[in-house]
Coordinates of C-alpha atoms in Angstrom, one line a residue:
X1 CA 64.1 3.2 29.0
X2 CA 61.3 3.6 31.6
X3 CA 61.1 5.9 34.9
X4 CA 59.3 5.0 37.9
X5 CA 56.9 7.4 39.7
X6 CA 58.9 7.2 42.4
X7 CA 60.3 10.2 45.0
X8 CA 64.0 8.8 44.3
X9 CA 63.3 10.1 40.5
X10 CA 61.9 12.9 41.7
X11 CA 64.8 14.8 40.6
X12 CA 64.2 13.6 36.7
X13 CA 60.6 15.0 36.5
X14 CA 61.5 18.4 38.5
X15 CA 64.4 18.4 35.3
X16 CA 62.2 17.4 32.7
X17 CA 59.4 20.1 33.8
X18 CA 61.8 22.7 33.8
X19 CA 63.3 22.0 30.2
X20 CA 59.5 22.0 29.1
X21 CA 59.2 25.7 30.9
X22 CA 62.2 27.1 29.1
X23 CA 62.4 25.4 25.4
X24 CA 59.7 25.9 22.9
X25 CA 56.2 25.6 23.5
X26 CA 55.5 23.5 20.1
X27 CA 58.7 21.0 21.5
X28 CA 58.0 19.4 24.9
X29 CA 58.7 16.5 26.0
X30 CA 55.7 14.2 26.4
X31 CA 55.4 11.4 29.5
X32 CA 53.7 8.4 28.5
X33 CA 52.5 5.5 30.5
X34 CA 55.0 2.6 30.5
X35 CA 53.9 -0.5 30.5
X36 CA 56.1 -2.8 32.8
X37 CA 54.2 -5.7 32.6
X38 CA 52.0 -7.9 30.3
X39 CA 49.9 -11.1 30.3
X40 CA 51.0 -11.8 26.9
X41 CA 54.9 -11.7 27.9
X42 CA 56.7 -15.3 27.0
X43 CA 59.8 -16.4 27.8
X44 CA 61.7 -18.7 25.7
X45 CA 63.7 -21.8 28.0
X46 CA 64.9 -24.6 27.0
X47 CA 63.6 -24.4 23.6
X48 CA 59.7 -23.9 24.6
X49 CA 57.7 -20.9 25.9
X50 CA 57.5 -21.0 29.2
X51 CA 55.2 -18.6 32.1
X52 CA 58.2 -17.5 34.7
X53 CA 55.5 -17.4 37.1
X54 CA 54.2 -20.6 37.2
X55 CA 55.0 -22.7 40.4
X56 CA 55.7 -26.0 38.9
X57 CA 58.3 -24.0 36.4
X58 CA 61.1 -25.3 38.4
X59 CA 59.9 -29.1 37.9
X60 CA 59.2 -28.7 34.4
X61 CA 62.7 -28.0 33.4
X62 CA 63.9 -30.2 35.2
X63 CA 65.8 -28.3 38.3
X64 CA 65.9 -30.2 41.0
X65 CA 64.9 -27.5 43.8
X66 CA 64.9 -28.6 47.7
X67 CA 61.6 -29.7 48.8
X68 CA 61.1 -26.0 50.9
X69 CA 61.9 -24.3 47.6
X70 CA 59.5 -26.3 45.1
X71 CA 56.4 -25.2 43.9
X72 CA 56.8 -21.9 44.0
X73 CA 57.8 -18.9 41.5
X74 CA 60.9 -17.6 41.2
X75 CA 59.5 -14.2 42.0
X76 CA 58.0 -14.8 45.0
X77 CA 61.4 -16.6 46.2
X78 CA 62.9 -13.6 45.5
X79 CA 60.0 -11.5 47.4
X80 CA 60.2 -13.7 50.4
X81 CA 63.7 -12.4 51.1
X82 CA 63.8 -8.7 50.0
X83 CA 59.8 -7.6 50.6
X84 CA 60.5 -7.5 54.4
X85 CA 63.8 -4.8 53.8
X86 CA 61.5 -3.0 51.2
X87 CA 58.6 -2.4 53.8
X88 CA 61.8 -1.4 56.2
X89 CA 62.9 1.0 53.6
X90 CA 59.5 2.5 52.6
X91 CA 58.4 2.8 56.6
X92 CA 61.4 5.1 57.6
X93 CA 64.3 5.2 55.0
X94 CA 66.8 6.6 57.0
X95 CA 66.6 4.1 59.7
X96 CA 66.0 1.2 56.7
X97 CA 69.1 1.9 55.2
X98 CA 71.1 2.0 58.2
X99 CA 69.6 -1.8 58.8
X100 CA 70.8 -2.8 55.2
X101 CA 74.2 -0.8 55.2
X102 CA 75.7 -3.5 57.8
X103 CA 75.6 -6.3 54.5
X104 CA 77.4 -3.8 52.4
X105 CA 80.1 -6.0 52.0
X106 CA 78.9 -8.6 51.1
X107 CA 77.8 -9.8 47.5
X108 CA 73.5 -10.5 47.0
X109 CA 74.4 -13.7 46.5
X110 CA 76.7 -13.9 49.3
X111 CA 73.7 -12.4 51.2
X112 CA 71.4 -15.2 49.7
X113 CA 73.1 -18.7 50.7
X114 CA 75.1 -17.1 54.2
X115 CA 72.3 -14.9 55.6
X116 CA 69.2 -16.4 53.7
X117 CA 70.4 -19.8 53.8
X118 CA 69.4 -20.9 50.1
X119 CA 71.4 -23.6 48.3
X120 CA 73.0 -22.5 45.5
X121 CA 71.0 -23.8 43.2
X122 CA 68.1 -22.2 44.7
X123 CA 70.3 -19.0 43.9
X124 CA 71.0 -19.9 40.1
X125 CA 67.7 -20.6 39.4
X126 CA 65.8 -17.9 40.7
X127 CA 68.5 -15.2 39.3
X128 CA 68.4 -17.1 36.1
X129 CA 64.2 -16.6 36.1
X130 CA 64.6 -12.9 37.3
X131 CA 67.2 -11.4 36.3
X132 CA 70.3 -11.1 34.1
X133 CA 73.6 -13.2 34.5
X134 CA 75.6 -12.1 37.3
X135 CA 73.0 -9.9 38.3
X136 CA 73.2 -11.2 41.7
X137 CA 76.8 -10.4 42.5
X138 CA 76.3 -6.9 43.1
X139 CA 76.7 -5.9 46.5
X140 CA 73.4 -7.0 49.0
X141 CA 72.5 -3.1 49.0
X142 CA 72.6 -2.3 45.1
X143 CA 69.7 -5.0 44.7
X144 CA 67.5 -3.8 47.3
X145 CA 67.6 -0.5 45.6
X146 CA 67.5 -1.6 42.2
X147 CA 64.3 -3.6 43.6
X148 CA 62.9 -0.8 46.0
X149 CA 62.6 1.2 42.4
X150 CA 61.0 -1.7 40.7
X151 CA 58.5 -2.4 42.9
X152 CA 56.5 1.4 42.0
X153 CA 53.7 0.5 40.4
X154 CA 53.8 3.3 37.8
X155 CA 56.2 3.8 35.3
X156 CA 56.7 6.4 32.3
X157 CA 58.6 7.4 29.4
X158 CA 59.0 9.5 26.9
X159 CA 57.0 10.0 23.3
X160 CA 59.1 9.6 20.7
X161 CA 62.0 7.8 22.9
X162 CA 64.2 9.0 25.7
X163 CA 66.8 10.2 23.5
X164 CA 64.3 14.2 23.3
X165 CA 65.5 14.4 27.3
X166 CA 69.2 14.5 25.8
X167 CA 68.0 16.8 22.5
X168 CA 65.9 18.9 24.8
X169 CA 69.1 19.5 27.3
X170 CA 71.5 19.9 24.6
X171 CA 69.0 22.7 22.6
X172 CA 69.1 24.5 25.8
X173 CA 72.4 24.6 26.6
X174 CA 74.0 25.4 23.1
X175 CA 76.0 23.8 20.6
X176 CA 78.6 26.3 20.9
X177 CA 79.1 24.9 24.7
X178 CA 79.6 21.2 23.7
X179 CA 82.9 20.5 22.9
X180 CA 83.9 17.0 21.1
X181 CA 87.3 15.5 21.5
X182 CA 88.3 18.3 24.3
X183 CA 90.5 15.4 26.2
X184 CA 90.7 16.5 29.9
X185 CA 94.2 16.1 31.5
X186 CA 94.4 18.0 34.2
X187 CA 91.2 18.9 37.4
X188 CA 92.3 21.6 39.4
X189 CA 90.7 22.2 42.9
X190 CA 90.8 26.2 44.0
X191 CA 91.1 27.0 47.2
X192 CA 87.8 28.5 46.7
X193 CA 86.2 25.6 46.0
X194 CA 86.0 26.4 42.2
X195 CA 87.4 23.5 39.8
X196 CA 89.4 24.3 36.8
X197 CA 89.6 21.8 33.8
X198 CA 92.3 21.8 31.7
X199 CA 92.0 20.0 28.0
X200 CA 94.4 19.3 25.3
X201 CA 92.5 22.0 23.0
X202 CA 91.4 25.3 23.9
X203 CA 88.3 24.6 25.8
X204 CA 89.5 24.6 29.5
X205 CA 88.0 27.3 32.2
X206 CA 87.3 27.1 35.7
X207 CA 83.6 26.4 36.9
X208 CA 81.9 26.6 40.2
X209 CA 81.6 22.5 39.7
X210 CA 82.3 19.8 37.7
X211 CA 80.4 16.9 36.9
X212 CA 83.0 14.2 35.9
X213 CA 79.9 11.7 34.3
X214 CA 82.9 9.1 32.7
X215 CA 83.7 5.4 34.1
X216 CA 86.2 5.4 36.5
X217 CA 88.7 3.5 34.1
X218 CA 88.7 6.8 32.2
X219 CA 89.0 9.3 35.6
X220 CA 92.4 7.2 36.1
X221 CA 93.3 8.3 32.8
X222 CA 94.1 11.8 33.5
X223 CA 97.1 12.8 33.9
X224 CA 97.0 14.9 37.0
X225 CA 93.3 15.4 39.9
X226 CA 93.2 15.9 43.2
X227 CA 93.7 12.8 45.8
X228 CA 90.2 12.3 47.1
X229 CA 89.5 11.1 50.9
X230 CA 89.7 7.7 51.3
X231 CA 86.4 6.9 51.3
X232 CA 85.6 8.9 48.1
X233 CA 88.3 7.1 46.4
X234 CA 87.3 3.6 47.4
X235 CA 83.7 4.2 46.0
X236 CA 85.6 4.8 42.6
X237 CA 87.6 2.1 43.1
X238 CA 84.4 0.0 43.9
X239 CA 82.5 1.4 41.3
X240 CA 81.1 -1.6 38.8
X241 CA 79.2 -1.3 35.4
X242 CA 76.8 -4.0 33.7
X243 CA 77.7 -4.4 29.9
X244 CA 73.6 -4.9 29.3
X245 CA 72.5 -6.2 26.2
X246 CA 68.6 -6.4 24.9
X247 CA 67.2 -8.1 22.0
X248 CA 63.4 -7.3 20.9
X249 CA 61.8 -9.2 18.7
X250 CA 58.4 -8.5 17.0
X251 CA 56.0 -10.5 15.0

């Protein structure tokens, strides 16, 4: 995993700082430079290594592309379309995403052939060149944000793999307060505001909040939580997880 040097992460470095304050000086975590691209990256199509970024790449395999669509890289397709909302976003994000929120209902690839006007196999081919399978279904907003991160420059991670953030948390706060196969059936909201959790095994209390970080298949699962507002419970509802899989190879 990588993290961009980006204000929206902001939030991750501030977190990782203060685990390095309060664990042991001999154990910090370490932030490397990542290295998001290469020259020497291939990729394999069509049985034969091929430069994504090439602008005959499209003629080459054989993917007959509309003549306003040929000779150009599938990145900078996809640039033409979302650079101008990025520049939007980065000049004044507040007004930016107010711009973009009127597409949230609509799919990026919706976005792509109603708004954009590409054919679809415009669409296929640059998604197949950029991104992952089915990447462009997300909604119109997701992308832009997934992209607004991915176009920072500078990325890091961690020495030793990401997995020392997780370690690091868990050293600090205690085996004794991780509990394994505490099943939660039952979130109580107080009038206070407090939230009280209720497991099949003794580990249940009340908290000043709860982080509920499960998919929302397993939130309908318990037995008995509070009925959201609407609009909380339609994000749930809306909510939508990429089964990702990666495959490294080295020689």
């Amino acid at each position: 995993m990588r993290i961009p040097r980006s204000k929206l992460h902001a939030r991750v470095y501030h977190f990782i700082r203060y685990l390095n304050v309060n664990k042991r000086q001999d154990d910090k975590i370490e932030l490397i430079p990542y290295i998001q691209e290469n020259r020497n990256n291939v990729s394999f199509i069509h049985n034969a290594k091929s430069d994504i970024d090439h602008p005959e790449l499209s003629s080459r395999l054989k993917i007959p592309l509309p003549p306003g669509y040929q000779g150009k890289p599938a990145r900078d397709l996809l640039g033409e379309v979302i650079r101008p909302w990025l520049a939007l976003l980065q000049k004044d994000f507040d007004f930016g995403f107010a711009q973009i929120a009127q597409y949230d209902v609509i799919s990026f690839r919706v976005y792509l052939h109603l708004i954009a006007g590409w054919p679809h196999k415009v669409i296929d081919f640059v998604e197949l060149m950029t991104s992952q399978t089915n990447q462009f279904d997300l909604s119109f907003i997701e992308i832009i944000m997934q992209n607004l991160d991915f176009n920072t420059q500078n990325w890091a991670t961690i020495k030793g793999g990401m997995s020392r953030l997780v370690w690091s948390a868990v050293q600090l706060v205690g085996f004794e307060n991780i509990h394994i196969n505490a099943r939660v059936h039952k979130i109580i909201e107080g009038q206070d505001g407090r939230v009280t959790l209720q497991t099949t095994g003794s580990h249940g209390g009340t908290f000043d909040k709860a982080i509920l970080a499960i998919p929302p298949a397993a939130l309908h699962r318990i037995h008995e939580r509070p009925t959201w507002s609407f609009m909380k419970e339609q994000a749930i509802r809306s909510m939508h997880f990429e089964p990702l899989y990666k495959l490294v190879s080295r020689s």
